[in-house]
Amino acid sequence: MIYPLLWMVSATFKDNSEIFAGIGLWIKNPTLEGYRNALNNFGGSINILQAMLNTYSYVLPRSSARWSPPALHLRLWPFRLPGPEDPVQHHAGHLFLPQVVLNVPQFLLYTKFGWVNSPFYLAIWVHTAFATETYFVYQLVQFMRNVPRDLDEAAAIDGCNSFQTLYKVIVPMLMPALVSCALFQFMWSCNDFMGPCFTCRPLQSTPCPCSSSCPWTVIPALPGTVSWPCP
């Protein structure tokens, strides 16, 4: 498991001929040419450092949103709402909705909010602070069901209210689940293509930087219609 990671790091200091010559970790002719090419010649005119800054400017808020109170309150909310005893089961039904079905209504909603093309990428990360991603809610709830209710009662006897019990007793025990949610969110946000493409569209006067992968050019035009221009 560790060897491929070590090889990946050592390969960054090799030239192409040495990379494909074997699978050893030893570097015969160390070079920084790979790093220079990545910083200066990656993707033609693309500034990779600026691209990474743009990505992490919304990935980090999305990952930190996993720690927000709405994502954690399902355990200790003191008031029972009318309806089914376990609303999480109904919330889990959202997992059957593919994201492609939600793209258009979400885009229309974010357009009304004025979040499309926001310099702070509001349409990408704000909603994650309100427990809108079913998978993470389900994961946290399943983990919290294994936490004994006796701890809640003991905290109440000691004088803690619901939120004090949440942050002082429950959250420290939730660290494995919270870290898992943050890591999954971080990886999935870095790999997300459709979300930023629909909510951070280039201007009409700007050449499309992703001509081979932009959905506006990949999706073929319907018969009898003109090709879709990149927005």
PDB file of C-alpha atoms in Angstrom:
ATOM      1  CA  MET A   1       0.000   0.000   0.000  1.00  0.00           C
ATOM      2  CA  ILE A   2       2.826   2.412   0.826  1.00  0.00           C
ATOM      3  CA  TYR A   3       5.136   1.472  -2.048  1.00  0.00           C
ATOM      4  CA  PRO A   4       3.036   3.083  -4.854  1.00  0.00           C
ATOM      5  CA  LEU A   5       2.930   6.324  -2.876  1.00  0.00           C
ATOM      6  CA  LEU A   6       6.708   6.285  -2.405  1.00  0.00           C
ATOM      7  CA  TRP A   7       7.178   5.520  -6.107  1.00  0.00           C
ATOM      8  CA  MET A   8       4.880   8.401  -7.052  1.00  0.00           C
ATOM      9  CA  VAL A   9       6.976  10.828  -4.999  1.00  0.00           C
ATOM     10  CA  SER A  10      10.273   9.510  -6.365  1.00  0.00           C
ATOM     11  CA  ALA A  11       8.941   9.634  -9.944  1.00  0.00           C
ATOM     12  CA  THR A  12       8.471  13.388  -9.667  1.00  0.00           C
ATOM     13  CA  PHE A  13      12.268  13.729  -9.565  1.00  0.00           C
ATOM     14  CA  LYS A  14      12.882  11.508 -12.635  1.00  0.00           C
ATOM     15  CA  ASP A  15      12.721  12.220 -16.326  1.00  0.00           C
ATOM     16  CA  ASN A  16      10.318  10.294 -18.567  1.00  0.00           C
ATOM     17  CA  SER A  17      12.914   7.805 -19.770  1.00  0.00           C
ATOM     18  CA  GLU A  18      13.841   6.827 -16.223  1.00  0.00           C
ATOM     19  CA  ILE A  19      10.198   6.628 -15.101  1.00  0.00           C
ATOM     20  CA  PHE A  20       9.331   4.027 -17.724  1.00  0.00           C
ATOM     21  CA  ALA A  21      12.622   2.127 -17.343  1.00  0.00           C
ATOM     22  CA  GLY A  22      11.620   0.410 -14.094  1.00  0.00           C
ATOM     23  CA  ILE A  23       9.651   0.502 -10.881  1.00  0.00           C
ATOM     24  CA  GLY A  24      12.525   1.130  -8.490  1.00  0.00           C
ATOM     25  CA  LEU A  25      12.575   3.974  -5.997  1.00  0.00           C
ATOM     26  CA  TRP A  26      16.243   4.840  -6.560  1.00  0.00           C
ATOM     27  CA  ILE A  27      16.733   8.043  -8.588  1.00  0.00           C
ATOM     28  CA  LYS A  28      19.748   7.858 -10.901  1.00  0.00           C
ATOM     29  CA  ASN A  29      19.589  11.373 -12.316  1.00  0.00           C
ATOM     30  CA  PRO A  30      17.528  13.629 -10.027  1.00  0.00           C
ATOM     31  CA  THR A  31      15.841  16.540 -11.792  1.00  0.00           C
ATOM     32  CA  LEU A  32      13.258  19.221 -11.039  1.00  0.00           C
ATOM     33  CA  GLU A  33      12.153  19.457 -14.662  1.00  0.00           C
ATOM     34  CA  GLY A  34       8.792  17.892 -13.855  1.00  0.00           C
ATOM     35  CA  TYR A  35       7.983  20.594 -11.326  1.00  0.00           C
ATOM     36  CA  ARG A  36       9.125  23.328 -13.712  1.00  0.00           C
ATOM     37  CA  ASN A  37       6.941  21.938 -16.472  1.00  0.00           C
ATOM     38  CA  ALA A  38       3.960  21.652 -14.131  1.00  0.00           C
ATOM     39  CA  LEU A  39       4.283  25.260 -12.991  1.00  0.00           C
ATOM     40  CA  ASN A  40       5.146  26.835 -16.330  1.00  0.00           C
ATOM     41  CA  ASN A  41       3.782  24.653 -19.129  1.00  0.00           C
ATOM     42  CA  PHE A  42       0.796  22.861 -17.615  1.00  0.00           C
ATOM     43  CA  GLY A  43      -2.206  23.089 -19.932  1.00  0.00           C
ATOM     44  CA  GLY A  44      -0.681  25.798 -22.065  1.00  0.00           C
ATOM     45  CA  SER A  45      -1.821  29.122 -20.602  1.00  0.00           C
ATOM     46  CA  ILE A  46      -3.305  27.667 -17.400  1.00  0.00           C
ATOM     47  CA  ASN A  47      -1.675  28.901 -14.192  1.00  0.00           C
ATOM     48  CA  ILE A  48      -1.693  25.771 -12.042  1.00  0.00           C
ATOM     49  CA  LEU A  49      -1.118  27.690  -8.799  1.00  0.00           C
ATOM     50  CA  GLN A  50      -4.066  29.962  -9.552  1.00  0.00           C
ATOM     51  CA  ALA A  51      -6.134  26.921 -10.523  1.00  0.00           C
ATOM     52  CA  MET A  52      -5.333  25.239  -7.191  1.00  0.00           C
ATOM     53  CA  LEU A  53      -6.159  28.459  -5.344  1.00  0.00           C
ATOM     54  CA  ASN A  54      -9.502  28.674  -7.131  1.00  0.00           C
ATOM     55  CA  THR A  55     -10.286  25.051  -6.271  1.00  0.00           C
ATOM     56  CA  TYR A  56      -9.385  25.200  -2.600  1.00  0.00           C
ATOM     57  CA  SER A  57     -11.187  28.527  -2.151  1.00  0.00           C
ATOM     58  CA  TYR A  58     -14.462  26.579  -2.271  1.00  0.00           C
ATOM     59  CA  VAL A  59     -13.251  23.093  -1.307  1.00  0.00           C
ATOM     60  CA  LEU A  60     -12.104  24.199   2.156  1.00  0.00           C
ATOM     61  CA  PRO A  61     -15.400  25.974   3.013  1.00  0.00           C
ATOM     62  CA  ARG A  62     -17.326  22.905   1.840  1.00  0.00           C
ATOM     63  CA  SER A  63     -15.197  20.615   4.008  1.00  0.00           C
ATOM     64  CA  SER A  64     -15.438  22.850   7.081  1.00  0.00           C
ATOM     65  CA  ALA A  65     -19.220  23.103   6.635  1.00  0.00           C
ATOM     66  CA  ARG A  66     -19.441  19.507   7.854  1.00  0.00           C
ATOM     67  CA  TRP A  67     -18.864  20.882  11.352  1.00  0.00           C
ATOM     68  CA  SER A  68     -21.821  23.267  11.266  1.00  0.00           C
ATOM     69  CA  PRO A  69     -24.599  22.959  13.891  1.00  0.00           C
ATOM     70  CA  PRO A  70     -27.354  22.031  11.373  1.00  0.00           C
ATOM     71  CA  ALA A  71     -25.351  18.961  10.371  1.00  0.00           C
ATOM     72  CA  LEU A  72     -25.029  17.803  13.990  1.00  0.00           C
ATOM     73  CA  HIS A  73     -28.269  18.842  15.699  1.00  0.00           C
ATOM     74  CA  LEU A  74     -30.237  15.705  14.775  1.00  0.00           C
ATOM     75  CA  ARG A  75     -29.137  13.967  17.962  1.00  0.00           C
ATOM     76  CA  LEU A  76     -30.106  16.506  20.599  1.00  0.00           C
ATOM     77  CA  TRP A  77     -32.817  18.751  19.211  1.00  0.00           C
ATOM     78  CA  PRO A  78     -35.139  19.005  22.265  1.00  0.00           C
ATOM     79  CA  PHE A  79     -38.408  19.472  20.370  1.00  0.00           C
ATOM     80  CA  ARG A  80     -40.130  16.665  18.484  1.00  0.00           C
ATOM     81  CA  LEU A  81     -41.647  17.850  15.219  1.00  0.00           C
ATOM     82  CA  PRO A  82     -44.983  16.389  14.131  1.00  0.00           C
ATOM     83  CA  GLY A  83     -44.619  13.643  11.567  1.00  0.00           C
ATOM     84  CA  PRO A  84     -42.780  10.357  11.260  1.00  0.00           C
ATOM     85  CA  GLU A  85     -40.733   9.142  14.174  1.00  0.00           C
ATOM     86  CA  ASP A  86     -37.553   8.841  12.127  1.00  0.00           C
ATOM     87  CA  PRO A  87     -37.395  11.612   9.492  1.00  0.00           C
ATOM     88  CA  VAL A  88     -33.883  10.475   8.574  1.00  0.00           C
ATOM     89  CA  GLN A  89     -35.389   7.552   6.658  1.00  0.00           C
ATOM     90  CA  HIS A  90     -37.372   9.963   4.487  1.00  0.00           C
ATOM     91  CA  HIS A  91     -34.316  12.188   4.127  1.00  0.00           C
ATOM     92  CA  ALA A  92     -32.336   9.161   2.945  1.00  0.00           C
ATOM     93  CA  GLY A  93     -34.788   8.850   0.068  1.00  0.00           C
ATOM     94  CA  HIS A  94     -32.940  11.735  -1.561  1.00  0.00           C
ATOM     95  CA  LEU A  95     -30.102   9.314  -2.282  1.00  0.00           C
ATOM     96  CA  PHE A  96     -32.248   7.883  -5.075  1.00  0.00           C
ATOM     97  CA  LEU A  97     -32.224  11.232  -6.888  1.00  0.00           C
ATOM     98  CA  PRO A  98     -29.235  11.494  -9.240  1.00  0.00           C
ATOM     99  CA  GLN A  99     -27.438  14.819  -9.229  1.00  0.00           C
ATOM    100  CA  VAL A 100     -28.132  15.314 -12.937  1.00  0.00           C
ATOM    101  CA  VAL A 101     -31.850  15.632 -12.086  1.00  0.00           C
ATOM    102  CA  LEU A 102     -31.112  18.377  -9.557  1.00  0.00           C
ATOM    103  CA  ASN A 103     -28.750  20.463 -11.703  1.00  0.00           C
ATOM    104  CA  VAL A 104     -31.402  22.529 -13.502  1.00  0.00           C
ATOM    105  CA  PRO A 105     -33.613  23.419 -10.483  1.00  0.00           C
ATOM    106  CA  GLN A 106     -30.544  24.169  -8.391  1.00  0.00           C
ATOM    107  CA  PHE A 107     -29.155  26.388 -11.136  1.00  0.00           C
ATOM    108  CA  LEU A 108     -32.459  28.309 -11.378  1.00  0.00           C
ATOM    109  CA  LEU A 109     -32.572  28.706  -7.596  1.00  0.00           C
ATOM    110  CA  TYR A 110     -28.981  29.931  -7.362  1.00  0.00           C
ATOM    111  CA  THR A 111     -29.629  32.339 -10.234  1.00  0.00           C
ATOM    112  CA  LYS A 112     -32.489  33.931  -8.280  1.00  0.00           C
ATOM    113  CA  PHE A 113     -30.218  34.196  -5.242  1.00  0.00           C
ATOM    114  CA  GLY A 114     -27.559  35.898  -7.369  1.00  0.00           C
ATOM    115  CA  TRP A 115     -25.003  33.221  -6.536  1.00  0.00           C
ATOM    116  CA  VAL A 116     -24.097  32.209 -10.101  1.00  0.00           C
ATOM    117  CA  ASN A 117     -20.631  33.501 -11.020  1.00  0.00           C
ATOM    118  CA  SER A 118     -20.174  34.711  -7.445  1.00  0.00           C
ATOM    119  CA  PRO A 119     -16.528  35.601  -6.707  1.00  0.00           C
ATOM    120  CA  PHE A 120     -16.915  33.682  -3.427  1.00  0.00           C
ATOM    121  CA  TYR A 121     -18.393  30.539  -5.103  1.00  0.00           C
ATOM    122  CA  LEU A 122     -21.508  30.772  -2.920  1.00  0.00           C
ATOM    123  CA  ALA A 123     -23.505  28.333  -5.048  1.00  0.00           C
ATOM    124  CA  ILE A 124     -20.934  25.592  -4.434  1.00  0.00           C
ATOM    125  CA  TRP A 125     -20.431  25.605  -0.678  1.00  0.00           C
ATOM    126  CA  VAL A 126     -23.144  27.581   1.179  1.00  0.00           C
ATOM    127  CA  HIS A 127     -25.784  24.843   0.971  1.00  0.00           C
ATOM    128  CA  THR A 128     -23.436  22.289   2.531  1.00  0.00           C
ATOM    129  CA  ALA A 129     -23.644  24.161   5.857  1.00  0.00           C
ATOM    130  CA  PHE A 130     -27.325  23.221   6.179  1.00  0.00           C
ATOM    131  CA  ALA A 131     -27.100  19.417   6.090  1.00  0.00           C
ATOM    132  CA  THR A 132     -28.314  19.153   2.496  1.00  0.00           C
ATOM    133  CA  GLU A 133     -26.089  16.208   1.570  1.00  0.00           C
ATOM    134  CA  THR A 134     -27.926  13.077   2.591  1.00  0.00           C
ATOM    135  CA  TYR A 135     -24.948  10.734   2.693  1.00  0.00           C
ATOM    136  CA  PHE A 136     -23.158  12.706   5.406  1.00  0.00           C
ATOM    137  CA  VAL A 137     -26.331  13.181   7.451  1.00  0.00           C
ATOM    138  CA  TYR A 138     -27.000   9.439   7.295  1.00  0.00           C
ATOM    139  CA  GLN A 139     -23.401   8.622   8.250  1.00  0.00           C
ATOM    140  CA  LEU A 140     -23.456  10.939  11.267  1.00  0.00           C
ATOM    141  CA  VAL A 141     -26.863   9.729  12.432  1.00  0.00           C
ATOM    142  CA  GLN A 142     -25.811   6.075  12.194  1.00  0.00           C
ATOM    143  CA  PHE A 143     -22.673   6.839  14.200  1.00  0.00           C
ATOM    144  CA  MET A 144     -24.618   8.795  16.824  1.00  0.00           C
ATOM    145  CA  ARG A 145     -27.054   5.912  17.296  1.00  0.00           C
ATOM    146  CA  ASN A 146     -24.162   3.948  18.791  1.00  0.00           C
ATOM    147  CA  VAL A 147     -23.500   6.634  21.418  1.00  0.00           C
ATOM    148  CA  PRO A 148     -25.289   5.680  24.673  1.00  0.00           C
ATOM    149  CA  ARG A 149     -28.148   7.924  25.734  1.00  0.00           C
ATOM    150  CA  ASP A 150     -26.867   7.599  29.288  1.00  0.00           C
ATOM    151  CA  LEU A 151     -24.233  10.204  28.424  1.00  0.00           C
ATOM    152  CA  ASP A 152     -26.959  12.704  27.546  1.00  0.00           C
ATOM    153  CA  GLU A 153     -28.705  12.076  30.849  1.00  0.00           C
ATOM    154  CA  ALA A 154     -25.451  12.363  32.806  1.00  0.00           C
ATOM    155  CA  ALA A 155     -24.667  15.676  31.110  1.00  0.00           C
ATOM    156  CA  ALA A 156     -28.173  16.967  31.903  1.00  0.00           C
ATOM    157  CA  ILE A 157     -27.721  16.002  35.577  1.00  0.00           C
ATOM    158  CA  ASP A 158     -24.467  17.987  35.577  1.00  0.00           C
ATOM    159  CA  GLY A 159     -26.336  21.052  34.326  1.00  0.00           C
ATOM    160  CA  CYS A 160     -25.612  20.987  30.579  1.00  0.00           C
ATOM    161  CA  ASN A 161     -28.253  22.150  28.162  1.00  0.00           C
ATOM    162  CA  SER A 162     -28.777  20.488  24.757  1.00  0.00           C
ATOM    163  CA  PHE A 163     -26.101  22.429  22.910  1.00  0.00           C
ATOM    164  CA  GLN A 164     -23.546  22.093  25.715  1.00  0.00           C
ATOM    165  CA  THR A 165     -24.138  18.345  25.688  1.00  0.00           C
ATOM    166  CA  LEU A 166     -23.684  18.327  21.929  1.00  0.00           C
ATOM    167  CA  TYR A 167     -20.347  20.155  21.817  1.00  0.00           C
ATOM    168  CA  LYS A 168     -18.814  18.980  25.079  1.00  0.00           C
ATOM    169  CA  VAL A 169     -19.903  15.331  25.121  1.00  0.00           C
ATOM    170  CA  ILE A 170     -21.183  14.134  21.761  1.00  0.00           C
ATOM    171  CA  VAL A 171     -18.903  15.989  19.323  1.00  0.00           C
ATOM    172  CA  PRO A 172     -15.643  14.679  20.875  1.00  0.00           C
ATOM    173  CA  MET A 173     -17.002  11.149  20.386  1.00  0.00           C
ATOM    174  CA  LEU A 174     -17.992  11.990  16.817  1.00  0.00           C
ATOM    175  CA  MET A 175     -14.473  12.880  15.725  1.00  0.00           C
ATOM    176  CA  PRO A 176     -13.941   9.690  13.620  1.00  0.00           C
ATOM    177  CA  ALA A 177     -17.201  10.264  11.745  1.00  0.00           C
ATOM    178  CA  LEU A 178     -16.581  13.996  11.329  1.00  0.00           C
ATOM    179  CA  VAL A 179     -13.071  13.454   9.994  1.00  0.00           C
ATOM    180  CA  SER A 180     -14.404  10.842   7.567  1.00  0.00           C
ATOM    181  CA  CYS A 181     -17.090  13.238   6.327  1.00  0.00           C
ATOM    182  CA  ALA A 182     -14.542  16.026   5.925  1.00  0.00           C
ATOM    183  CA  LEU A 183     -12.146  13.788   3.973  1.00  0.00           C
ATOM    184  CA  PHE A 184     -14.895  12.496   1.678  1.00  0.00           C
ATOM    185  CA  GLN A 185     -16.158  16.027   1.105  1.00  0.00           C
ATOM    186  CA  PHE A 186     -12.649  17.265   0.372  1.00  0.00           C
ATOM    187  CA  MET A 187     -11.960  14.543  -2.205  1.00  0.00           C
ATOM    188  CA  TRP A 188     -15.372  14.748  -3.851  1.00  0.00           C
ATOM    189  CA  SER A 189     -15.217  18.535  -4.036  1.00  0.00           C
ATOM    190  CA  CYS A 190     -11.791  18.422  -5.676  1.00  0.00           C
ATOM    191  CA  ASN A 191     -13.117  15.950  -8.255  1.00  0.00           C
ATOM    192  CA  ASP A 192     -16.379  17.797  -8.838  1.00  0.00           C
ATOM    193  CA  PHE A 193     -16.664  19.093 -12.393  1.00  0.00           C
ATOM    194  CA  MET A 194     -20.344  19.710 -13.081  1.00  0.00           C
ATOM    195  CA  GLY A 195     -21.019  21.942 -10.067  1.00  0.00           C
ATOM    196  CA  PRO A 196     -18.360  24.584 -10.781  1.00  0.00           C
ATOM    197  CA  CYS A 197     -19.014  24.335 -14.531  1.00  0.00           C
ATOM    198  CA  PHE A 198     -22.689  25.274 -14.158  1.00  0.00           C
ATOM    199  CA  THR A 199     -22.349  27.874 -11.412  1.00  0.00           C
ATOM    200  CA  CYS A 200     -19.058  29.534 -12.422  1.00  0.00           C
ATOM    201  CA  ARG A 201     -19.550  29.908 -16.154  1.00  0.00           C
ATOM    202  CA  PRO A 202     -17.096  31.910 -18.281  1.00  0.00           C
ATOM    203  CA  LEU A 203     -18.261  35.085 -19.941  1.00  0.00           C
ATOM    204  CA  GLN A 204     -19.292  35.000 -23.601  1.00  0.00           C
ATOM    205  CA  SER A 205     -16.228  37.027 -24.544  1.00  0.00           C
ATOM    206  CA  THR A 206     -13.934  34.527 -22.789  1.00  0.00           C
ATOM    207  CA  PRO A 207     -12.702  31.501 -24.769  1.00  0.00           C
ATOM    208  CA  CYS A 208     -13.807  28.277 -23.125  1.00  0.00           C
ATOM    209  CA  PRO A 209     -10.697  26.896 -21.333  1.00  0.00           C
ATOM    210  CA  CYS A 210     -12.063  23.340 -21.310  1.00  0.00           C
ATOM    211  CA  SER A 211     -13.162  22.940 -24.917  1.00  0.00           C
ATOM    212  CA  SER A 212     -12.853  19.164 -24.932  1.00  0.00           C
ATOM    213  CA  SER A 213     -14.686  18.523 -21.671  1.00  0.00           C
ATOM    214  CA  CYS A 214     -17.128  21.408 -21.208  1.00  0.00           C
ATOM    215  CA  PRO A 215     -20.699  19.983 -21.232  1.00  0.00           C
ATOM    216  CA  TRP A 216     -21.826  22.833 -23.458  1.00  0.00           C
ATOM    217  CA  THR A 217     -19.604  21.455 -26.235  1.00  0.00           C
ATOM    218  CA  VAL A 218     -19.614  17.749 -25.404  1.00  0.00           C
ATOM    219  CA  ILE A 219     -23.422  17.402 -25.468  1.00  0.00           C
ATOM    220  CA  PRO A 220     -24.346  17.064 -29.159  1.00  0.00           C
ATOM    221  CA  ALA A 221     -26.932  19.448 -30.517  1.00  0.00           C
ATOM    222  CA  LEU A 222     -30.356  17.999 -31.257  1.00  0.00           C
ATOM    223  CA  PRO A 223     -31.212  17.331 -34.903  1.00  0.00           C
ATOM    224  CA  GLY A 224     -32.269  20.495 -36.641  1.00  0.00           C
ATOM    225  CA  THR A 225     -30.796  22.802 -34.024  1.00  0.00           C
ATOM    226  CA  VAL A 226     -27.599  24.782 -33.878  1.00  0.00           C
ATOM    227  CA  SER A 227     -24.636  23.807 -31.732  1.00  0.00           C
ATOM    228  CA  TRP A 228     -24.689  25.010 -28.155  1.00  0.00           C
ATOM    229  CA  PRO A 229     -22.169  27.796 -27.540  1.00  0.00           C
ATOM    230  CA  CYS A 230     -20.145  27.861 -24.367  1.00  0.00           C
ATOM    231  CA  PRO A 231     -21.963  30.387 -22.111  1.00  0.00           C
TER     232      PRO A 231
END
